[in-house]
C-alpha positions in Angstrom: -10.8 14.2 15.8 -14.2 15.0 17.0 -15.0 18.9 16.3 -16.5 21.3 19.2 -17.8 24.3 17.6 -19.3 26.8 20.2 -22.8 26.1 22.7 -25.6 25.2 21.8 -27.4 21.7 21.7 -25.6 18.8 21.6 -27.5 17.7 18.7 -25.5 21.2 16.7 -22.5 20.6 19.2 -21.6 17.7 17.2 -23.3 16.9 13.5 -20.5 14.7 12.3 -22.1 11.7 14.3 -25.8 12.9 13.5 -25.8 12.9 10.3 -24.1 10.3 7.7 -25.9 7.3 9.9 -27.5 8.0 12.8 -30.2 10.6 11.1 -30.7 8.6 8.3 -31.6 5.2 9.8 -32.8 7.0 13.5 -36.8 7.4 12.4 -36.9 4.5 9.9 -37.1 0.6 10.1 -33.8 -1.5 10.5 -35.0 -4.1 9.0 -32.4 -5.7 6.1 -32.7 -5.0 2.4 -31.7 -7.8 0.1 -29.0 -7.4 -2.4 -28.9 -8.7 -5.8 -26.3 -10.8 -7.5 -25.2 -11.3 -11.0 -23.6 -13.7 -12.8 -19.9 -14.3 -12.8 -17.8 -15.4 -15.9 -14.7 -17.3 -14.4 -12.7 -17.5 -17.5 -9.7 -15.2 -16.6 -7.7 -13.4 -19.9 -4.3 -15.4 -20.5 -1.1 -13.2 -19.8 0.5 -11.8 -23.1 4.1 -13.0 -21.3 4.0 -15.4 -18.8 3.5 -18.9 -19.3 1.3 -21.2 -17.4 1.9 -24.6 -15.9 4.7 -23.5 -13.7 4.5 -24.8 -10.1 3.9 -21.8 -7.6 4.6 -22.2 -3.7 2.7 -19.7 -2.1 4.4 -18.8 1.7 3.2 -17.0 4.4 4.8 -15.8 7.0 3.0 -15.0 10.0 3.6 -12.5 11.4 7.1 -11.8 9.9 7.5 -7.8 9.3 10.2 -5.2 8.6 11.8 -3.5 11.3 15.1 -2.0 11.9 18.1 -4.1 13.2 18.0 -4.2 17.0 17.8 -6.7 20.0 13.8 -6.6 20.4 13.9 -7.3 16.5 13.8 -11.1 16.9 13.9 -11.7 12.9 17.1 -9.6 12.9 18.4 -11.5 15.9 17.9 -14.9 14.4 19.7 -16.9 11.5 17.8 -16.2 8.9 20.0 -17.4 5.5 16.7 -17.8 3.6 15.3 -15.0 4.3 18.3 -13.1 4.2 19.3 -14.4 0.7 15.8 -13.5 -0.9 16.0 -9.7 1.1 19.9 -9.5 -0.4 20.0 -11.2 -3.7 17.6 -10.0 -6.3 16.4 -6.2 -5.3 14.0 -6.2 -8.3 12.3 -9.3 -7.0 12.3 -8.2 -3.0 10.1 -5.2 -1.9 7.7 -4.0 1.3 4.1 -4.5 1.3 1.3 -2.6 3.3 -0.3 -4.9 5.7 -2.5 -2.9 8.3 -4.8 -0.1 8.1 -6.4 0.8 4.9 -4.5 -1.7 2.7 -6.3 -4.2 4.2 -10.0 -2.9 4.9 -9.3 -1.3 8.4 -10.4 2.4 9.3 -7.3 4.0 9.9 -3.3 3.6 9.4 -3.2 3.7 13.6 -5.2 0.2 13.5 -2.9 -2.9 13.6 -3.3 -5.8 10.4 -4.4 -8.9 12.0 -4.0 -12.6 9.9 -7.6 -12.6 9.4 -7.9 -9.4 7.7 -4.4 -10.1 6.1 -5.3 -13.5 4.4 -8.4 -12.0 3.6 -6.5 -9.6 1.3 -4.4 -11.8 0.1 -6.9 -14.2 -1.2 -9.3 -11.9 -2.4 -7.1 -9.1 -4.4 -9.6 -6.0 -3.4 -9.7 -4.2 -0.3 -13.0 -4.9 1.5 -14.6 -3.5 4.8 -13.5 -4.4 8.0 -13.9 -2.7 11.6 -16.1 0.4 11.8 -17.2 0.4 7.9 -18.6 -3.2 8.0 -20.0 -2.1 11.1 -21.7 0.7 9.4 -23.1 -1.2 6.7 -24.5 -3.9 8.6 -26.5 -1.1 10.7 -27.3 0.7 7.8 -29.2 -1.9 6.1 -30.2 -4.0 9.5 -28.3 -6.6 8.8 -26.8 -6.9 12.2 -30.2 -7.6 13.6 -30.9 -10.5 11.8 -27.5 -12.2 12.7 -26.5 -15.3 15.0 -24.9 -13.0 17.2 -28.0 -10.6 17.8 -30.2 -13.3 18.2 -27.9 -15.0 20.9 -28.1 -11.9 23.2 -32.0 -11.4 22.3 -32.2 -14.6 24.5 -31.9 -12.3 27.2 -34.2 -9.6 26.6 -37.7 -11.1 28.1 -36.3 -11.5 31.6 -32.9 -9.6 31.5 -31.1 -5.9 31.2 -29.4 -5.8 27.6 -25.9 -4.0 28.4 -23.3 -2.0 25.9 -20.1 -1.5 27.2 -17.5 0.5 25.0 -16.0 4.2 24.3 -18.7 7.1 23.8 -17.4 9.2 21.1 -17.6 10.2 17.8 -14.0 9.7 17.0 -14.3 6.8 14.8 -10.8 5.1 15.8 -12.6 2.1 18.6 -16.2 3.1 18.6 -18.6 6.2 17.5 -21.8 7.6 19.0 -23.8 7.3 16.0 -23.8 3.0 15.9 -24.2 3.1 19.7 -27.7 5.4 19.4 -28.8 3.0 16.3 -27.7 -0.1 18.2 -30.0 1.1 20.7 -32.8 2.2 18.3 -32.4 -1.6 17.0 -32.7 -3.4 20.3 -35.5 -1.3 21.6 -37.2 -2.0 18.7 -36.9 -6.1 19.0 -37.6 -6.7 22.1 -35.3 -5.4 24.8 -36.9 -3.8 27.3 -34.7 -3.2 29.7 -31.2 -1.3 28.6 -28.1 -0.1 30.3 -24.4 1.6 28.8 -21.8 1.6 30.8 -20.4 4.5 29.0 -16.3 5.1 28.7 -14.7 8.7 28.0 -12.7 9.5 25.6 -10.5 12.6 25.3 -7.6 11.2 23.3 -9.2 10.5 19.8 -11.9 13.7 20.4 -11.4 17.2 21.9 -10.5 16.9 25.8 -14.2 18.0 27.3 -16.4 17.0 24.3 -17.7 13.9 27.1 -19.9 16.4 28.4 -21.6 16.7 25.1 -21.6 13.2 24.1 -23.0 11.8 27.6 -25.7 14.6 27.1 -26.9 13.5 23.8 -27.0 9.6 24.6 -28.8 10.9 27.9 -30.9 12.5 25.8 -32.1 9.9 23.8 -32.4 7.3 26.0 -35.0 9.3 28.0 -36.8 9.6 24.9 -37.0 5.5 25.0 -37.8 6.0 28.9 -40.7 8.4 27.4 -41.9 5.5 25.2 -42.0 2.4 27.6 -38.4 1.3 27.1 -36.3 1.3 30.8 -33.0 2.8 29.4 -30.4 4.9 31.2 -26.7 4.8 31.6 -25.4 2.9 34.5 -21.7 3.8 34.7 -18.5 5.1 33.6 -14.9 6.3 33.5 -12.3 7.5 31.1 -10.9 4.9 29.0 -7.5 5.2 30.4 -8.2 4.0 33.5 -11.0 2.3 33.4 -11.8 -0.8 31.0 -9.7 -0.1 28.0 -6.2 -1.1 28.6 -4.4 -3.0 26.2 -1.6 -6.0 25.7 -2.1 -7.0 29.5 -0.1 -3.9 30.5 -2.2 -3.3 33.6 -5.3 -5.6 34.4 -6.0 -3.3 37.3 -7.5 -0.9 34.7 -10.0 -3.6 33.3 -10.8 -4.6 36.8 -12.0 -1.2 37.5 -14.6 -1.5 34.9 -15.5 -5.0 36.1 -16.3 -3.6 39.4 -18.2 -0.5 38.1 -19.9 -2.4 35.4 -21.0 -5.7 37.2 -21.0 -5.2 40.5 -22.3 -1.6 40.5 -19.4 -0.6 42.9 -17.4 2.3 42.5 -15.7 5.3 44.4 -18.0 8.0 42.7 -21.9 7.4 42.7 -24.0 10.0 41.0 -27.7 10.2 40.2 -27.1 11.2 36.8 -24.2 10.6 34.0 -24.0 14.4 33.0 -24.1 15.1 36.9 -21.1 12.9 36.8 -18.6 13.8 34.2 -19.6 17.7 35.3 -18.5 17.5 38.6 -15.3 15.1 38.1 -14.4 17.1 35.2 -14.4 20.2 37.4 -11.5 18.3 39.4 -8.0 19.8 39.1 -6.2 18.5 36.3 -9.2 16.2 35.7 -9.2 14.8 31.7 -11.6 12.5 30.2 -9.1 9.7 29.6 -8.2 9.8 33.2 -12.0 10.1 34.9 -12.2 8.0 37.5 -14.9 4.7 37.4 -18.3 6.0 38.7 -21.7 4.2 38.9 -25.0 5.7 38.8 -27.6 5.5 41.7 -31.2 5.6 42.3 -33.2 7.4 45.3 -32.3 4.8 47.9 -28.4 5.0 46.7 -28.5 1.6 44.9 -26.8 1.1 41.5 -28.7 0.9 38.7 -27.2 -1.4 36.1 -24.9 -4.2 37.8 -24.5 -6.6 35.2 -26.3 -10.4 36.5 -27.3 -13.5 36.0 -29.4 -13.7 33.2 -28.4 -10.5 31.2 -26.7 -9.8 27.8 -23.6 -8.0 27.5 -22.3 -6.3 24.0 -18.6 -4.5 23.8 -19.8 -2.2 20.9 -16.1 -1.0 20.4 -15.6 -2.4 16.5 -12.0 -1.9 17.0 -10.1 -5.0 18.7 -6.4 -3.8 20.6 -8.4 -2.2 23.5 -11.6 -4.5 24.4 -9.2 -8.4 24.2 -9.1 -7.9 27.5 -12.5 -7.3 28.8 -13.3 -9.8 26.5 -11.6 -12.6 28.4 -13.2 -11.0 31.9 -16.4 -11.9 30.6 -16.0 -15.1 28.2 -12.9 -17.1 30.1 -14.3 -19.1 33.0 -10.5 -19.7 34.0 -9.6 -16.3 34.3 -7.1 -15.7 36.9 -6.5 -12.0 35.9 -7.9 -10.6 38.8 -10.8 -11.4 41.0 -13.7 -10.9 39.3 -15.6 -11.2 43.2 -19.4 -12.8 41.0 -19.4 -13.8 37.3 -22.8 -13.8 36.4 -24.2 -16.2 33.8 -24.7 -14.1 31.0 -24.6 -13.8 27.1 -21.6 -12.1 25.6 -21.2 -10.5 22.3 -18.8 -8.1 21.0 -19.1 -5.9 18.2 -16.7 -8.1 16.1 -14.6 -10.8 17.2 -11.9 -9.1 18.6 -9.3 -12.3 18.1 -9.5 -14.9 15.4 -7.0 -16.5 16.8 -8.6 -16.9 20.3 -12.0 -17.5 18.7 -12.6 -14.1 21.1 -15.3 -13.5 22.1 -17.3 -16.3 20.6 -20.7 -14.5 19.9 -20.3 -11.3 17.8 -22.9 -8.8 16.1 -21.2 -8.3 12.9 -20.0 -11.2 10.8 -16.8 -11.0 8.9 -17.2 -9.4 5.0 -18.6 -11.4 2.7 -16.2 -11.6 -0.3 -16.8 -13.3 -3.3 -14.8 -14.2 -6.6 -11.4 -14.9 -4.4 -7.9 -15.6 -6.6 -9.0 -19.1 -5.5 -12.0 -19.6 -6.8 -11.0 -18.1 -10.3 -7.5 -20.1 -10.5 -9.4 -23.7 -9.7 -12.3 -22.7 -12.6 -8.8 -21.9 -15.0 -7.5 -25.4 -14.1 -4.8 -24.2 -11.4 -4.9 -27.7 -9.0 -4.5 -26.2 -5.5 -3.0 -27.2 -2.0 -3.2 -25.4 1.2 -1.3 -26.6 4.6 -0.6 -25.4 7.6 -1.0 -26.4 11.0 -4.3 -26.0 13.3 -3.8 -22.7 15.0 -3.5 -21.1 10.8 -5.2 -23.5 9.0 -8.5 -21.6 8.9 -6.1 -18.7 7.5 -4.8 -20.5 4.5 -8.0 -21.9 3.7 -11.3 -20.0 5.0 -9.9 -16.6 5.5 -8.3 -16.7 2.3 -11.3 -18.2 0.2 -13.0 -15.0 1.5 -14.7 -16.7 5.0 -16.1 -19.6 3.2 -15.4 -23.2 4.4 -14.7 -26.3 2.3 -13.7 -26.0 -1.1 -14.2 -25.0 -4.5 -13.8 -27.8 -6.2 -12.8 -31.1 -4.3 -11.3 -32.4 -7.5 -9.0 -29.2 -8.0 -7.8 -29.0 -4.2 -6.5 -30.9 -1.2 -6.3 -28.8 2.1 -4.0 -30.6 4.7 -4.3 -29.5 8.5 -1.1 -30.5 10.5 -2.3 -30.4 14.3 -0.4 -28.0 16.5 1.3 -28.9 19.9 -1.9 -28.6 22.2 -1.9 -28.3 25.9 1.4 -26.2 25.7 2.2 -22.2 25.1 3.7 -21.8 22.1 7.2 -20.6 23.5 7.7 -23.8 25.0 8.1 -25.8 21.4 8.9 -22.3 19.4 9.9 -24.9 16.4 5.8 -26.1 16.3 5.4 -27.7 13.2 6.9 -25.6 10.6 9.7 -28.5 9.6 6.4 -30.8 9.0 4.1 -28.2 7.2 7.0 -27.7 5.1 7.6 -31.9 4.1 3.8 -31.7 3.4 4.8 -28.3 1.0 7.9 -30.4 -0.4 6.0 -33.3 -1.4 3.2 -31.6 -3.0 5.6 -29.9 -4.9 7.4 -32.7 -5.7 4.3 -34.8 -6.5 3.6 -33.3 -9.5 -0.2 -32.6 -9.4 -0.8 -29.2 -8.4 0.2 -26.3 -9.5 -0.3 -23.9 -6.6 1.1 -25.0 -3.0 0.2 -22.8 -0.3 1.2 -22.8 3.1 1.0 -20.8 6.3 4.4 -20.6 8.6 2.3 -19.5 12.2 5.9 -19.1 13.7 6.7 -15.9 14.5 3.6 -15.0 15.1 2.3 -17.5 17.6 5.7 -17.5 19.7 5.6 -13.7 19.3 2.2 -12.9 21.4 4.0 -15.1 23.9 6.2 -11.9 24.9 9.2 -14.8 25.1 12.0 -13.2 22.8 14.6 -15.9 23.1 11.6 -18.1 22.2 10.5 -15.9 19.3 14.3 -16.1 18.0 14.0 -20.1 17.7 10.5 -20.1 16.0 12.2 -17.4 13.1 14.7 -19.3 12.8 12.6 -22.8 12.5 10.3 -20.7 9.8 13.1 -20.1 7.7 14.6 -23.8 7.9 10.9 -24.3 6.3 11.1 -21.6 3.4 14.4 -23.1 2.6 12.7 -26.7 2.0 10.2 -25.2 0.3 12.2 -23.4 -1.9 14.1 -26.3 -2.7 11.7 -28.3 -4.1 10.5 -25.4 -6.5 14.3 -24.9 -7.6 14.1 -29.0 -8.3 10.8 -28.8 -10.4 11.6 -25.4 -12.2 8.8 -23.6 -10.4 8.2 -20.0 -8.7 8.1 -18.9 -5.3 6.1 -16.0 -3.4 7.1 -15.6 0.1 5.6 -12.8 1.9 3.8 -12.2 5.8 0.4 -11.3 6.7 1.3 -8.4 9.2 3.8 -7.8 11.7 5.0 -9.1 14.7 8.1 -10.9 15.6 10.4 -7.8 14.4 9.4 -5.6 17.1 9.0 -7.6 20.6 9.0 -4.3 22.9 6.9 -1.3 24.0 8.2 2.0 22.7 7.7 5.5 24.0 7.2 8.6 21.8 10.3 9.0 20.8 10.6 5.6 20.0 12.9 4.0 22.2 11.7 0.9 24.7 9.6 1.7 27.5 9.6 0.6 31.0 7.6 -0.3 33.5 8.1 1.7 36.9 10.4 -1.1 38.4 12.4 0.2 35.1 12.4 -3.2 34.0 11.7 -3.3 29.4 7.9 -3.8 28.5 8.0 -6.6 26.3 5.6 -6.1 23.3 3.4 -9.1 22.5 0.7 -7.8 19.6 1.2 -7.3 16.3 2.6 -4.0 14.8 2.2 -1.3 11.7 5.2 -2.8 10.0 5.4 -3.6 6.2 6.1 -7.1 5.0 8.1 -8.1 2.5 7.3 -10.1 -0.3 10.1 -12.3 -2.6 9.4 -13.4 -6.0 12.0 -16.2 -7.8 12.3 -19.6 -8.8 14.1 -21.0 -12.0 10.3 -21.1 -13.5 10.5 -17.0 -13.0 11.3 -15.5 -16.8 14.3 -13.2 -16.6 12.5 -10.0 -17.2 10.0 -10.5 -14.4 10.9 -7.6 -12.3 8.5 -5.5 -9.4 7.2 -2.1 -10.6 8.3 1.3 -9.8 4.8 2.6 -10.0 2.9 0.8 -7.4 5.1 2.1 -3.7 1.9 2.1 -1.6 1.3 -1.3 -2.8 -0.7 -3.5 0.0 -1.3 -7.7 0.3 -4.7 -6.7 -1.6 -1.9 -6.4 -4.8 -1.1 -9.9 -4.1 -3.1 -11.7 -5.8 -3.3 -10.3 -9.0 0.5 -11.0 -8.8 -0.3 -14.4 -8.8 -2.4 -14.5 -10.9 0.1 -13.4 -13.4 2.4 -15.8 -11.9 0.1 -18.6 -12.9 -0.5 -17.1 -16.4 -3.6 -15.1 -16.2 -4.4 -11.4 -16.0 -6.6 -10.8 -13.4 -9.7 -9.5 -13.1 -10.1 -5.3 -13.6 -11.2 -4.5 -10.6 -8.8 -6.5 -8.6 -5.7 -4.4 -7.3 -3.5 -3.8 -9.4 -0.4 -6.6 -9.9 3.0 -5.9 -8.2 4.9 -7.4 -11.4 5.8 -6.4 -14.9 8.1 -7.9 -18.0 10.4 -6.4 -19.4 12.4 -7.5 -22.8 15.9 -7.8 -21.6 
């Protein structure tokens, strides 16, 4: 929560955002340092207990989580033997991972996993920075300047208005004041000449009120650019309840609101200045900054100052993803159908990350996804582990990039084969819920069967893609289809005396609803159920097994916050190996029996 302490300045109103970042890199150059590397010694310790050789089939459910039994639950719903069987039958080989917030590199336990971040923790065995801390450290050192996604919008900033769209605070859950003043600082400094925010309130993560404080200081500053050549100035606004932010297409109406404000400078509320404008709406009875109504700001002759057009670049500085989708696809989709957008200027579009790896949204982003090296892959195929990684289109990148720590191709051509089944195209996913889990599977069962790896790894996109479809009877089919394709899998390992790991990537399926505060389904104002189509904060579970498993193989007591970081290592161990030290620690022990 952001801290008000008393009058004063707004520079002493608010030191938490002034000084970690923003005074350190404010008066300096943003230009990148270069980190050094050292040399890596692949040659992992071998496991005092487990054997190696054994055939592991690596599973992943997508979006397959832990809930409680009910009717919105559509892993619950569904026939599951499979699933059921593993979650019943062996409780020292069946336990609840963390798959969202910090176990997987995110800033808080309030921010959904996604299967980006997920296989990136799975593949990689450490925790590394995603959201607002890689967002940090790619200001910090200037890296975000130098990036394809800054140079796409610096395109725009001979002839054009460079725009940042996002939430004005310091609370650190979607956005914070300090990278928005230091994304500004960078701009300025290459080249953009002519700047506009279109500035959101906040109130929910921060004090109710502190927007007067935090519209003051960006004021501030930008007139300090104005003082130096640099036309800069907010153009609009509007709490982030009402205006921009929604989420899970519950009400477009909310992102249209910004639209207007934001791009075609129109708005009930026009005010010469930003303070001028949260002030006197503010000062309304039972006015809040989430709930400010959208306003524009004016010059002399009453005409808006920053409507986004043809020819300008456009960044969503909000690092976190649930609440800017949406704008997102008012800006990037020509086929939107949403609402009418009135003129969609030809512009370039960036957010602060990509919001959706899924949807490839938006397409141009700032800050690239972490760069992790020394992945569980890369050591197994230098320790002679022969690898191969399936699934269909939509997760293939999952199974293979995100999980090789973002890096395309492979390690070793000789060591792995990566298969790519291609989805159903041309369809939603609700309509064939099955998709192609039966054939990712005979790919799985024959890889297995072959002979000539020793890792099979496969992504089940089931439950997940059906899921975001909001189609529950749908989403029962497609959990149902994933665990038809465990069951093959797991076959085939019984047959060839191997191990199995089946575990998820982050919730989904088991929760298709909206809930209130107290936790029970919410409705709309027709009373009809608000069906729930992102992920959630569930656990996963994750099964260990196999006739290849030794008897005394059992999870440990001493790891309950354990995360899909602590995946890996497992196994590792699984394989053999011990893994390397500063990998999270493994899931597993032996015992003597």
């Amino acid at each position: 929560m952001g801290n008000c302490r008393g009058g004063g300045a707004p520079f002493l109103l608010f030191p938490k955002y002034l000084t970690p970042l923003f005074t350190k890199n404010l008066f300096r150059s943003t230009s990148p340092k270069k980190m050094g590397s050292s040399g890596v010694s692949w040659k992992l310790a071998d496991h005092p207990k487990l054997p190696k050789g054994k055939v592991v089939a690596m599973v992943v459910l997508d979006g397959w989580g832990e809930a409680h039994d009910n009717q919105y639950n559509c892993i619950s719903v569904a026939e599951t033997p499979t699933m059921d069987s593993l979650k019943n039958g062996a409780p020292d080989r069946w336990r609840l991972v963390r798959a969202h917030g910090t176990a997987v590199g995110l800033p808080t336990e309030d921010d959904m996993g996604n299967s980006e971040v997920g296989h990136n923790a799975l593949g990689a065995g450490r925790i590394f920075a995603q959201g607002a801390k890689l967002c940090d450290l790619a200001l910090e050192t200037g890296k975000i300047f130098d990036g394809e996604g800054f140079n796409y919008i610096k395109g725009s900033f001979e002839s054009g208005t460079l725009h940042l769209i996002g939430l004005l605070s310091d609370g650190g859950v979607h956005s914070r004041i300090d990278q928005v003043l230091l994304l500004v600082k960078g701009a300025s400094e290459r080249g953009a000449k002519r700047i506009r925010v279109h500035a959101l309130t906040d109130g929910r993560d921060v004090l109710d009120g502190s927007s007067v404080a935090f519209v003051e200081t960006l004021q501030n500053y930008l007139a300090e650019l104005r003082d130096q050549g640099i036309d800069a100035q907010i153009a609009s606004g509007g709490g982030r309840m009402y205006v921009t932010m929604d989420r899970y297409e519950n009400d477009w109406d909310v992102v249209k609101r910004g639209w207007d404000a934001q791009v075609l400078g129109e708005a009930p509320y026009k005010f010469k200045s930003a303070l001028e404008a949260v002030k006197t709406l503010r000062a309304e009875p039972k006015a809040n900054d989430q709930y400010l109504p959208p306003f524009v700001i004016v010059d002399e002759s009453g005409k808006a100052v920053g409507p986004i057009v043809d020819g300008d670049a456009v960044v969503t500085f909000n690092f976190r993803a649930d609440r800017m989708v949406m704008a997102a696809k008012a800006f990037e989709y020509e086929d939107f159908d949403k609402f009418d957008r009135v003129r969609v200027p030809k512009i370039r579009y960036a957010g602060m990350l990509q919001y959706d790896g899924e949807l490839k949204l938006p397409s141009h982003y700032l800050v690239s996804p972490p760069e992790i090296d020394r992945t569980s892959g890369e050591y197994l195929t230098h320790n002679g582990v022969r690898t191969f990684a399936c699934s269909e289109t939509v997760k293939f990148g999952h199974v293979t990039f995100f999980w090789n720590g973002n890096r395309s191709g492979y390690f070793d051509s000789e060591m792995e084969e990566y298969v790519e089944v291609p989805s159903d195209s041309g369809i939603t996913f609700n309509v064939q819920p099955k998709m192609k889990a039966l054939e990712i599977a005979e790919k799985a069962r024959d890889a297995i069967l072959g002979g000539e790896f020793h890792q099979v790894r496969v992504n089940l996109p089931n439950s997940d893609m059906v899921g975001h479809t909001g189609d529950i009877a749908a989403t029962v089919v497609a959990c149902k289809a994933a665990d038809e394709a465990v069951k093959m899998i797991l076959d085939a390992i019984e047959q060839v005396g191997g191990i199995y790991v089946v575990t998820a990537d982050h919730g989904n399926a088991e929760d298709m609803v909206k809930r209130n505060k107290k936790g029970e389904p919410a409705l709309d104002k027709d009373g009809n159920i608000q069906i729930l189509t992102s992920h959630t904060l569930e656990p996963v579970p994750i099964a260990i097994g196999g006739p290849g498993l030794l008897p005394g193989v059992r999870y440990r007591k001493d790891v309950p916050n354990g995360g899909l970081a602590n995946v890996a290592a497992t196994v590792m161990n699984l394989h053999g190996f011990v893994a390397p030290d500063d990998y999270e620690t493994t899931l597993i022990e032996v015992v003597d029996n």
